[in-house]
Amino acid sequence: MGTVRNPVLPGFHPDPSILYRDGWYYLANSTFEWFGGVEIHRSRDLANWEFVCRPLSTMQHLDMTGNPASGGIWAPCLSWADGRFWLIFTDVKTWNMEPFKDTPNYLCTAENVTGPWSQPVFLNCSGFDPSLFHDEDGRKWLVNMEWDYRKPGTAKFSGILLQELDASSLSLKGPVTKIWKGTDIGLVEGPHLYRKDGWYYLVCAEGGTEYDHAVSVARSRSITGPYETHPGNPLCSSRGDHSLYLQKAGHGSWCQGRDGHWTLACLVGRPLPGTQRCVLGRETALAPLVWVDDWPYLASGGNTPPASFEVPWSTASVPERAMEYHFDAAGSGRFLEDFMTLRLPFDGDRFSFTQRPGWLAIRGGESLICRHGQSLVARRQQDYDFDAQTRVDFDSNSFQQMAGLVYRYDENNWYYLCITWDENIGSRILKLLMMDAGGFSMPPMAISLAGADSGRGTDQTEGVLAPQPDGIPLPAGPVRLRAEVRGPDLRFMWATDEGVWQPAGPVLDASILSDEYDSQGFTGAFVGMACQDLENRSATAYFEYFRYTAGRSTSGTAP
């Protein structure tokens, strides 16, 4: 026997599509504006997952230049048929400007999950969350939700559409049929079709991807309907119980896998204790299914997602997250698995491992509010408590040049501890910049007049901190930067190579980096490295390493 603990993919891993093939479980997740598009993991035992690839890894596969925050890749569907993998996805161009949504849907294929993946083929744009179903007779069917801009409010989610896909031409053909309008929960989306024992099963998300989220199920003897709703619907949800460890449960898919066992994958959220803010974003959880009277049910009973469950095979323990990334031939591979860029690929135009051997060079790009050409690379936050640290060498000579450690949600909500220039004192300085609900500010900094603690980083001499409203003057040479996050509390620290860690600014609110703050979004907090040159895009910052260490507290640990 073994144990699977949820979430199996912690941190921003929403909208899971699960597939079982040749002894491997696969999960494909949305990536939104983060590049490359779609993230695929695999596992033998459901407990331990390894990164496989991001199939949409070139500008020919995916161009998200200018895409809005939380636009880009929504709800991929990964399937297998006819000797190849099939990947369906939406590249959302607009979504939060009523009454319209621009949601082109695409298809690409590969014989091996690691690629090469074919160039995406446009299918339709009548709604988002497309999914491909391969029927037993060889026919293929596309399902997606329909967006009806004419209707008020949530009624714009007007139902699930079905249309046949021609496998040879990879084009849609025949009539479009609306096969299900959902239940009273509303906001029907995220459809997946399955067939078992003569029944067609339609699995959908309802309730919106927040605290009323749900996995709903309907079935029919005919693919075009009519579909009857599960008698115990919803199949899985956290609705109405804010005490649950796993909230927001919804957007499900399932597969039959090892030893014939059925598994449901769904997204969940884990709010910071005492809040409803999920800085970790929407994560992936699993639950075993059983079948009763040709209907699926959670094996754990009820309809709430389990914090953990047993499987009839051994599972290895999941390692702690303590990662140090070095920028050489040996270390860059894992770095590129964990780190992502915004809207554009990690390429030689803005990033280099060879310009200064052993360092990551980042050439200055656009500002942290830009949706076109940021020079930023970051990894998802996966723990309530963590430390992130880097060492940066940056010779700024203009206030329009910046480089440093960034902790962000989107263009409207971020913190940035950066090295820049102050022409009034003729020196490099360390500044703290922040964007809170679209409002920009520069919190005051301080320097210690006595020693500071060199352990965790908490200054023990805060009574003798000298305010530095314009920033902290820096000596020549590299500087170490660190972000310490303890639940909702964020503190930045800095140090020279010879010096001890000192505070850089006040304790800040980490919880603003969440879906629930300011306005609706769909991602999660990321931490990483960035460089800007708003003067002529020539300044280059060099980063020697990046370290991410999960905290030791029990916050966010499954009961």
GROMACS .gro file of N, CA and C in nm, residues 405-557:
model
  459
  405LEU      N    1   1.544   4.104  -0.761
  405LEU     CA    2   1.459   3.992  -0.720
  405LEU      C    3   1.313   4.038  -0.724
  406VAL      N    4   1.230   3.965  -0.798
  406VAL     CA    5   1.091   4.002  -0.816
  406VAL      C    6   1.000   3.894  -0.758
  407TYR      N    7   0.893   3.938  -0.693
  407TYR     CA    8   0.791   3.848  -0.636
  407TYR      C    9   0.659   3.904  -0.686
  408ARG      N   10   0.588   3.829  -0.770
  408ARG     CA   11   0.477   3.888  -0.845
  408ARG      C   12   0.358   3.796  -0.858
  409TYR      N   13   0.243   3.857  -0.885
  409TYR     CA   14   0.124   3.786  -0.931
  409TYR      C   15   0.097   3.819  -1.077
  410ASP      N   16   0.081   3.946  -1.109
  410ASP     CA   17   0.064   3.988  -1.247
  410ASP      C   18   0.112   4.132  -1.259
  411GLU      N   19   0.078   4.200  -1.370
  411GLU     CA   20   0.129   4.334  -1.393
  411GLU      C   21   0.073   4.436  -1.294
  412ASN      N   22  -0.036   4.403  -1.226
  412ASN     CA   23  -0.098   4.496  -1.131
  412ASN      C   24  -0.058   4.472  -0.987
  413ASN      N   25   0.008   4.360  -0.958
  413ASN     CA   26   0.040   4.324  -0.820
  413ASN      C   27   0.177   4.258  -0.814
  414TRP      N   28   0.275   4.332  -0.762
  414TRP     CA   29   0.411   4.277  -0.753
  414TRP      C   30   0.497   4.357  -0.655
  415TYR      N   31   0.607   4.292  -0.613
  415TYR     CA   32   0.712   4.354  -0.532
  415TYR      C   33   0.845   4.333  -0.604
  416TYR      N   34   0.933   4.433  -0.594
  416TYR     CA   35   1.058   4.426  -0.669
  416TYR      C   36   1.169   4.491  -0.586
  417LEU      N   37   1.265   4.411  -0.541
  417LEU     CA   38   1.385   4.461  -0.475
  417LEU      C   39   1.493   4.469  -0.581
  418CYS      N   40   1.533   4.591  -0.616
  418CYS     CA   41   1.618   4.606  -0.734
  418CYS      C   42   1.735   4.700  -0.710
  419ILE      N   43   1.841   4.677  -0.783
  419ILE     CA   44   1.956   4.766  -0.791
  419ILE      C   45   1.929   4.866  -0.903
  420THR      N   46   1.947   4.993  -0.873
  420THR     CA   47   1.930   5.096  -0.975
  420THR      C   48   2.029   5.208  -0.947
  421TRP      N   49   2.005   5.328  -1.000
  421TRP     CA   50   2.102   5.437  -0.990
  421TRP      C   51   2.030   5.562  -0.940
  422ASP      N   52   2.101   5.637  -0.855
  422ASP     CA   53   2.050   5.767  -0.810
  422ASP      C   54   2.150   5.874  -0.851
  423GLU      N   55   2.110   5.955  -0.948
  423GLU     CA   56   2.202   6.057  -1.000
  423GLU      C   57   2.228   6.168  -0.899
  424ASN      N   58   2.142   6.183  -0.799
  424ASN     CA   59   2.162   6.289  -0.699
  424ASN      C   60   2.280   6.260  -0.608
  425ILE      N   61   2.306   6.134  -0.582
  425ILE     CA   62   2.421   6.099  -0.498
  425ILE      C   63   2.532   6.033  -0.579
  426GLY      N   64   2.504   6.011  -0.709
  426GLY     CA   65   2.606   5.953  -0.797
  426GLY      C   66   2.645   5.812  -0.758
  427SER      N   67   2.545   5.730  -0.723
  427SER     CA   68   2.574   5.596  -0.672
  427SER      C   69   2.464   5.498  -0.710
  428ARG      N   70   2.506   5.373  -0.717
  428ARG     CA   71   2.405   5.267  -0.721
  428ARG      C   72   2.331   5.265  -0.588
  429ILE      N   73   2.202   5.231  -0.595
  429ILE     CA   74   2.123   5.218  -0.474
  429ILE      C   75   2.035   5.094  -0.484
  430LEU      N   76   1.991   5.051  -0.367
  430LEU     CA   77   1.894   4.943  -0.359
  430LEU      C   78   1.758   5.004  -0.329
  431LYS      N   79   1.659   4.975  -0.414
  431LYS     CA   80   1.526   5.030  -0.396
  431LYS      C   81   1.423   4.918  -0.392
  432LEU      N   82   1.314   4.946  -0.325
  432LEU     CA   83   1.200   4.855  -0.322
  432LEU      C   84   1.085   4.921  -0.396
  433LEU      N   85   1.040   4.857  -0.503
  433LEU     CA   86   0.927   4.905  -0.582
  433LEU      C   87   0.811   4.809  -0.561
  434MET      N   88   0.689   4.863  -0.567
  434MET     CA   89   0.575   4.775  -0.554
  434MET      C   90   0.456   4.829  -0.632
  435MET      N   91   0.374   4.735  -0.678
  435MET     CA   92   0.248   4.767  -0.744
  435MET      C   93   0.139   4.693  -0.668
  436ASP      N   94   0.043   4.769  -0.617
  436ASP     CA   95  -0.064   4.713  -0.536
  436ASP      C   96  -0.196   4.755  -0.599
  437ALA      N   97  -0.266   4.660  -0.660
  437ALA     CA   98  -0.392   4.687  -0.729
  437ALA      C   99  -0.376   4.798  -0.831
  438GLY      N  100  -0.261   4.797  -0.899
  438GLY     CA  101  -0.235   4.896  -1.002
  438GLY      C  102  -0.182   5.027  -0.949
  439GLY      N  103  -0.165   5.041  -0.817
  439GLY     CA  104  -0.110   5.162  -0.759
  439GLY      C  105   0.037   5.145  -0.728
  440PHE      N  106   0.121   5.232  -0.785
  440PHE     CA  107   0.267   5.220  -0.772
  440PHE      C  108   0.317   5.297  -0.651
  441SER      N  109   0.415   5.240  -0.579
  441SER     CA  110   0.479   5.309  -0.468
  441SER      C  111   0.620   5.258  -0.449
  442MET      N  112   0.699   5.334  -0.371
  442MET     CA  113   0.836   5.297  -0.337
  442MET      C  114   0.850   5.303  -0.185
  443PRO      N  115   0.824   5.194  -0.114
  443PRO     CA  116   0.829   5.196   0.032
  443PRO      C  117   0.966   5.242   0.081
  444PRO      N  118   0.970   5.310   0.195
  444PRO     CA  119   1.099   5.358   0.247
  444PRO      C  120   1.188   5.242   0.286
  445MET      N  121   1.318   5.264   0.268
  445MET     CA  122   1.418   5.164   0.304
  445MET      C  123   1.484   5.207   0.435
  446ALA      N  124   1.574   5.122   0.487
  446ALA     CA  125   1.645   5.155   0.610
  446ALA      C  126   1.776   5.079   0.613
  447ILE      N  127   1.875   5.135   0.681
  447ILE     CA  128   2.000   5.065   0.703
  447ILE      C  129   2.022   5.051   0.852
  448SER      N  130   2.086   4.942   0.892
  448SER     CA  131   2.110   4.916   1.033
  448SER      C  132   2.233   4.993   1.078
  449LEU      N  133   2.222   5.057   1.194
  449LEU     CA  134   2.336   5.129   1.253
  449LEU      C  135   2.418   5.038   1.343
  450ALA      N  136   2.371   4.914   1.362
  450ALA     CA  137   2.445   4.816   1.441
  450ALA      C  138   2.439   4.684   1.368
  451GLY      N  139   2.484   4.578   1.429
  451GLY     CA  140   2.484   4.449   1.362
  451GLY      C  141   2.345   4.397   1.339
  452ALA      N  142   2.331   4.312   1.242
  452ALA     CA  143   2.203   4.247   1.214
  452ALA      C  144   2.221   4.097   1.224
  453ASP      N  145   2.115   4.029   1.253
  453ASP     CA  146   2.118   3.884   1.267
  453ASP      C  147   2.152   3.819   1.135
  454SER      N  148   2.242   3.723   1.136
  454SER     CA  149   2.285   3.658   1.012
  454SER      C  150   2.222   3.521   0.994
  455GLY      N  151   2.124   3.487   1.078
  455GLY     CA  152   2.056   3.359   1.063
  455GLY      C  153   1.940   3.369   0.968
  456ARG      N  154   1.819   3.359   1.022
  456ARG     CA  155   1.701   3.367   0.938
  456ARG      C  156   1.694   3.500   0.865
  457GLY      N  157   1.751   3.605   0.922
  457GLY     CA  158   1.750   3.734   0.856
  457GLY      C  159   1.673   3.840   0.930
  458THR      N  160   1.605   3.807   1.037
  458THR     CA  161   1.529   3.907   1.110
  458THR      C  162   1.625   3.998   1.187
  459ASP      N  163   1.617   4.126   1.160
  459ASP     CA  164   1.707   4.221   1.225
  459ASP      C  165   1.674   4.233   1.372
  460GLN      N  166   1.776   4.229   1.456
  460GLN     CA  167   1.755   4.239   1.599
  460GLN      C  168   1.782   4.379   1.652
  461THR      N  169   1.808   4.474   1.562
  461THR     CA  170   1.842   4.609   1.604
  461THR      C  171   1.751   4.710   1.535
  462GLU      N  172   1.624   4.674   1.521
  462GLU     CA  173   1.536   4.761   1.446
  462GLU      C  174   1.513   4.894   1.516
  463GLY      N  175   1.547   4.905   1.643
  463GLY     CA  176   1.537   5.034   1.709
  463GLY      C  177   1.641   5.133   1.663
  464VAL      N  178   1.745   5.086   1.594
  464VAL     CA  179   1.851   5.175   1.546
  464VAL      C  180   1.865   5.163   1.395
  465LEU      N  181   1.752   5.157   1.325
  465LEU     CA  182   1.753   5.159   1.180
  465LEU      C  183   1.744   5.303   1.132
  466ALA      N  184   1.831   5.338   1.042
  466ALA     CA  185   1.830   5.474   0.987
  466ALA      C  186   1.748   5.475   0.859
  467PRO      N  187   1.644   5.559   0.851
  467PRO     CA  188   1.561   5.562   0.729
  467PRO      C  189   1.640   5.610   0.608
  468GLN      N  190   1.612   5.548   0.497
  468GLN     CA  191   1.674   5.585   0.370
  468GLN      C  192   1.562   5.599   0.267
  469PRO      N  193   1.493   5.709   0.265
  469PRO     CA  194   1.373   5.722   0.180
  469PRO      C  195   1.402   5.708   0.032
  470ASP      N  196   1.524   5.741  -0.011
  470ASP     CA  197   1.555   5.733  -0.154
  470ASP      C  198   1.624   5.603  -0.193
  471GLY      N  199   1.644   5.514  -0.098
  471GLY     CA  200   1.710   5.388  -0.128
  471GLY      C  201   1.838   5.373  -0.048
  472ILE      N  202   1.893   5.254  -0.047
  472ILE     CA  203   2.014   5.223   0.029
  472ILE      C  204   2.134   5.232  -0.064
  473PRO      N  205   2.233   5.323  -0.037
  473PRO     CA  206   2.354   5.328  -0.121
  473PRO      C  207   2.429   5.196  -0.114
  474LEU      N  208   2.481   5.153  -0.228
  474LEU     CA  209   2.548   5.024  -0.237
  474LEU      C  210   2.696   5.040  -0.268
  475PRO      N  211   2.779   4.956  -0.209
  475PRO     CA  212   2.919   4.954  -0.249
  475PRO      C  213   2.934   4.885  -0.383
  476ALA      N  214   3.053   4.888  -0.438
  476ALA     CA  215   3.079   4.822  -0.565
  476ALA      C  216   3.072   4.671  -0.547
  477GLY      N  217   3.042   4.602  -0.656
  477GLY     CA  218   3.045   4.456  -0.656
  477GLY      C  219   2.908   4.393  -0.646
  478PRO      N  220   2.904   4.259  -0.651
  478PRO     CA  221   2.776   4.187  -0.643
  478PRO      C  222   2.706   4.207  -0.510
  479VAL      N  223   2.574   4.189  -0.512
  479VAL     CA  224   2.490   4.202  -0.394
  479VAL      C  225   2.401   4.079  -0.384
  480ARG      N  226   2.382   4.031  -0.263
  480ARG     CA  227   2.290   3.920  -0.240
  480ARG      C  228   2.153   3.975  -0.200
  481LEU      N  229   2.050   3.917  -0.257
  481LEU     CA  230   1.913   3.960  -0.231
  481LEU      C  231   1.831   3.839  -0.187
  482ARG      N  232   1.738   3.861  -0.093
  482ARG     CA  233   1.659   3.749  -0.044
  482ARG      C  234   1.517   3.796  -0.013
  483ALA      N  235   1.421   3.711  -0.044
  483ALA     CA  236   1.283   3.730  -0.002
  483ALA      C  237   1.248   3.621   0.097
  484GLU      N  238   1.195   3.661   0.213
  484GLU     CA  239   1.151   3.567   0.314
  484GLU      C  240   1.000   3.578   0.327
  485VAL      N  241   0.931   3.470   0.299
  485VAL     CA  242   0.785   3.469   0.304
  485VAL      C  243   0.741   3.371   0.412
  486ARG      N  244   0.661   3.422   0.505
  486ARG     CA  245   0.603   3.340   0.610
  486ARG      C  246   0.453   3.362   0.607
  487GLY      N  247   0.382   3.279   0.530
  487GLY     CA  248   0.239   3.299   0.515
  487GLY      C  249   0.210   3.432   0.451
  488PRO      N  250   0.136   3.521   0.518
  488PRO     CA  251   0.102   3.649   0.459
  488PRO      C  252   0.213   3.754   0.471
  489ASP      N  253   0.322   3.723   0.542
  489ASP     CA  254   0.426   3.822   0.568
  489ASP      C  255   0.545   3.804   0.474
  490LEU      N  256   0.584   3.915   0.415
  490LEU     CA  257   0.699   3.918   0.323
  490LEU      C  258   0.800   4.017   0.376
  491ARG      N  259   0.926   3.977   0.382
  491ARG     CA  260   1.034   4.070   0.414
  491ARG      C  261   1.148   4.046   0.316
  492PHE      N  262   1.197   4.154   0.257
  492PHE     CA  263   1.316   4.150   0.173
  492PHE      C  264   1.439   4.177   0.257
  493MET      N  265   1.550   4.111   0.220
  493MET     CA  266   1.679   4.128   0.287
  493MET      C  267   1.787   4.149   0.182
  494TRP      N  268   1.898   4.205   0.226
  494TRP     CA  269   2.011   4.223   0.135
  494TRP      C  270   2.141   4.209   0.213
  495ALA      N  271   2.250   4.182   0.138
  495ALA     CA  272   2.382   4.170   0.200
  495ALA      C  273   2.488   4.180   0.093
  496THR      N  274   2.602   4.235   0.130
  496THR     CA  275   2.720   4.222   0.045
  496THR      C  276   2.781   4.085   0.071
  497ASP      N  277   2.882   4.049  -0.004
  497ASP     CA  278   2.943   3.917   0.015
  497ASP      C  279   3.004   3.902   0.153
  498GLU      N  280   3.059   4.011   0.208
  498GLU     CA  281   3.124   4.003   0.338
  498GLU      C  282   3.028   4.037   0.452
  499GLY      N  283   2.916   4.102   0.420
  499GLY     CA  284   2.828   4.152   0.524
  499GLY      C  285   2.721   4.054   0.567
  500VAL      N  286   2.654   4.090   0.677
  500VAL     CA  287   2.543   4.010   0.727
  500VAL      C  288   2.415   4.058   0.661
  501TRP      N  289   2.309   3.976   0.668
  501TRP     CA  290   2.181   4.012   0.610
  501TRP      C  291   2.118   4.127   0.687
  502GLN      N  292   2.064   4.223   0.611
  502GLN     CA  293   1.995   4.336   0.669
  502GLN      C  294   1.859   4.353   0.603
  503PRO      N  295   1.763   4.410   0.676
  503PRO     CA  296   1.630   4.430   0.616
  503PRO      C  297   1.636   4.534   0.504
  504ALA      N  298   1.552   4.514   0.405
  504ALA     CA  299   1.536   4.610   0.296
  504ALA      C  300   1.389   4.647   0.289
  505GLY      N  301   1.350   4.744   0.368
  505GLY     CA  302   1.212   4.786   0.369
  505GLY      C  303   1.131   4.718   0.478
  506PRO      N  304   1.003   4.754   0.489
  506PRO     CA  305   0.916   4.702   0.595
  506PRO      C  306   0.864   4.562   0.565
  507VAL      N  307   0.796   4.504   0.663
  507VAL     CA  308   0.723   4.380   0.640
  507VAL      C  309   0.605   4.412   0.550
  508LEU      N  310   0.586   4.333   0.446
  508LEU     CA  311   0.486   4.359   0.342
  508LEU      C  312   0.382   4.248   0.339
  509ASP      N  313   0.275   4.273   0.267
  509ASP     CA  314   0.162   4.179   0.260
  509ASP      C  315   0.177   4.089   0.139
  510ALA      N  316   0.216   3.964   0.162
  510ALA     CA  317   0.231   3.869   0.051
  510ALA      C  318   0.097   3.823  -0.004
  511SER      N  319  -0.010   3.838   0.072
  511SER     CA  320  -0.139   3.783   0.030
  511SER      C  321  -0.200   3.856  -0.089
  512ILE      N  322  -0.147   3.975  -0.123
  512ILE     CA  323  -0.203   4.046  -0.238
  512ILE      C  324  -0.166   3.976  -0.369
  513LEU      N  325  -0.073   3.881  -0.362
  513LEU     CA  326  -0.030   3.810  -0.483
  513LEU      C  327  -0.117   3.684  -0.501
  514SER      N  328  -0.247   3.706  -0.519
  514SER     CA  329  -0.340   3.594  -0.524
  514SER      C  330  -0.456   3.626  -0.616
  515ASP      N  331  -0.525   3.520  -0.658
  515ASP     CA  332  -0.643   3.534  -0.743
  515ASP      C  333  -0.749   3.623  -0.679
  516GLU      N  334  -0.759   3.615  -0.548
  516GLU     CA  335  -0.873   3.675  -0.479
  516GLU      C  336  -0.853   3.824  -0.450
  517TYR      N  337  -0.734   3.876  -0.471
  517TYR     CA  338  -0.707   4.015  -0.438
  517TYR      C  339  -0.727   4.105  -0.560
  518ASP      N  340  -0.783   4.221  -0.540
  518ASP     CA  341  -0.796   4.324  -0.642
  518ASP      C  342  -0.900   4.288  -0.746
  519SER      N  343  -0.871   4.192  -0.832
  519SER     CA  344  -0.966   4.150  -0.935
  519SER      C  345  -0.940   4.005  -0.969
  520GLN      N  346  -1.037   3.941  -1.031
  520GLN     CA  347  -1.024   3.798  -1.058
  520GLN      C  348  -0.908   3.770  -1.151
  521GLY      N  349  -0.833   3.667  -1.120
  521GLY     CA  350  -0.727   3.617  -1.206
  521GLY      C  351  -0.720   3.467  -1.188
  522PHE      N  352  -0.624   3.403  -1.257
  522PHE     CA  353  -0.625   3.257  -1.260
  522PHE      C  354  -0.488   3.194  -1.239
  523THR      N  355  -0.390   3.269  -1.192
  523THR     CA  356  -0.254   3.215  -1.187
  523THR      C  357  -0.212   3.191  -1.042
  524GLY      N  358  -0.105   3.254  -0.997
  524GLY     CA  359  -0.052   3.234  -0.863
  524GLY      C  360   0.076   3.313  -0.851
  525ALA      N  361   0.136   3.313  -0.732
  525ALA     CA  362   0.256   3.391  -0.708
  525ALA      C  363   0.379   3.322  -0.768
  526PHE      N  364   0.467   3.403  -0.825
  526PHE     CA  365   0.596   3.358  -0.879
  526PHE      C  366   0.707   3.442  -0.819
  527VAL      N  367   0.826   3.385  -0.807
  527VAL     CA  368   0.942   3.457  -0.758
  527VAL      C  369   1.059   3.430  -0.853
  528GLY      N  370   1.136   3.536  -0.882
  528GLY     CA  371   1.243   3.516  -0.978
  528GLY      C  372   1.331   3.637  -0.997
  529MET      N  373   1.391   3.646  -1.116
  529MET     CA  374   1.492   3.746  -1.148
  529MET      C  375   1.446   3.828  -1.268
  530ALA      N  376   1.485   3.956  -1.269
  530ALA     CA  377   1.441   4.044  -1.378
  530ALA      C  378   1.543   4.154  -1.400
  531CYS      N  379   1.537   4.213  -1.519
  531CYS     CA  380   1.621   4.328  -1.552
  531CYS      C  381   1.544   4.418  -1.647
  532GLN      N  382   1.551   4.549  -1.623
  532GLN     CA  383   1.487   4.646  -1.712
  532GLN      C  384   1.589   4.751  -1.756
  533ASP      N  385   1.577   4.793  -1.880
  533ASP     CA  386   1.649   4.910  -1.929
  533ASP      C  387   1.549   4.992  -2.009
  534LEU      N  388   1.491   5.091  -1.945
  534LEU     CA  389   1.389   5.174  -2.007
  534LEU      C  390   1.450   5.291  -2.084
  535GLU      N  391   1.584   5.291  -2.093
  535GLU     CA  392   1.655   5.396  -2.166
  535GLU      C  393   1.691   5.351  -2.307
  536ASN      N  394   1.765   5.238  -2.316
  536ASN     CA  395   1.805   5.192  -2.450
  536ASN      C  396   1.816   5.040  -2.463
  537ARG      N  397   1.770   4.965  -2.361
  537ARG     CA  398   1.766   4.818  -2.364
  537ARG      C  399   1.904   4.755  -2.389
  538SER      N  400   2.005   4.812  -2.329
  538SER     CA  401   2.139   4.757  -2.346
  538SER      C  402   2.200   4.706  -2.216
  539ALA      N  403   2.153   4.754  -2.102
  539ALA     CA  404   2.210   4.713  -1.974
  539ALA      C  405   2.186   4.565  -1.949
  540THR      N  406   2.285   4.498  -1.890
  540THR     CA  407   2.276   4.355  -1.864
  540THR      C  408   2.309   4.327  -1.718
  541ALA      N  409   2.226   4.247  -1.654
  541ALA     CA  410   2.250   4.202  -1.517
  541ALA      C  411   2.294   4.057  -1.520
  542TYR      N  412   2.380   4.021  -1.423
  542TYR     CA  413   2.433   3.885  -1.416
  542TYR      C  414   2.395   3.825  -1.280
  543PHE      N  415   2.334   3.706  -1.286
  543PHE     CA  416   2.289   3.635  -1.166
  543PHE      C  417   2.369   3.506  -1.153
  544GLU      N  418   2.430   3.486  -1.035
  544GLU     CA  419   2.520   3.372  -1.017
  544GLU      C  420   2.446   3.245  -0.981
  545TYR      N  421   2.337   3.256  -0.908
  545TYR     CA  422   2.259   3.139  -0.867
  545TYR      C  423   2.121   3.186  -0.827
  546PHE      N  424   2.033   3.090  -0.807
  546PHE     CA  425   1.902   3.119  -0.747
  546PHE      C  426   1.870   3.002  -0.655
  547ARG      N  427   1.824   3.035  -0.534
  547ARG     CA  428   1.795   2.932  -0.435
  547ARG      C  429   1.651   2.946  -0.388
  548TYR      N  430   1.576   2.835  -0.389
  548TYR     CA  431   1.439   2.831  -0.336
  548TYR      C  432   1.435   2.724  -0.229
  549THR      N  433   1.396   2.763  -0.107
  549THR     CA  434   1.393   2.670   0.005
  549THR      C  435   1.258   2.678   0.073
  550ALA      N  436   1.189   2.565   0.081
  550ALA     CA  437   1.059   2.561   0.150
  550ALA      C  438   1.079   2.578   0.298
  551GLY      N  439   0.982   2.646   0.364
  551GLY     CA  440   0.988   2.666   0.507
  551GLY      C  441   0.962   2.538   0.584
  552ARG      N  442   0.991   2.541   0.712
  552ARG     CA  443   0.978   2.423   0.797
  552ARG      C  444   0.847   2.419   0.874
  553SER      N  445   0.765   2.524   0.861
  553SER     CA  446   0.641   2.524   0.939
  553SER      C  447   0.542   2.426   0.878
  554THR      N  448   0.436   2.400   0.951
  554THR     CA  449   0.334   2.307   0.904
  554THR      C  450   0.226   2.375   0.822
  555SER      N  451   0.239   2.505   0.798
  555SER     CA  452   0.138   2.577   0.720
  555SER      C  453   0.123   2.512   0.584
  556GLY      N  454   0.001   2.483   0.548
  556GLY     CA  455  -0.026   2.427   0.417
  556GLY      C  456  -0.003   2.278   0.407
  557THR      N  457   0.026   2.212   0.518
  557THR     CA  458   0.050   2.069   0.515
  557THR      C  459  -0.082   1.995   0.534
   0.00000   0.00000   0.00000
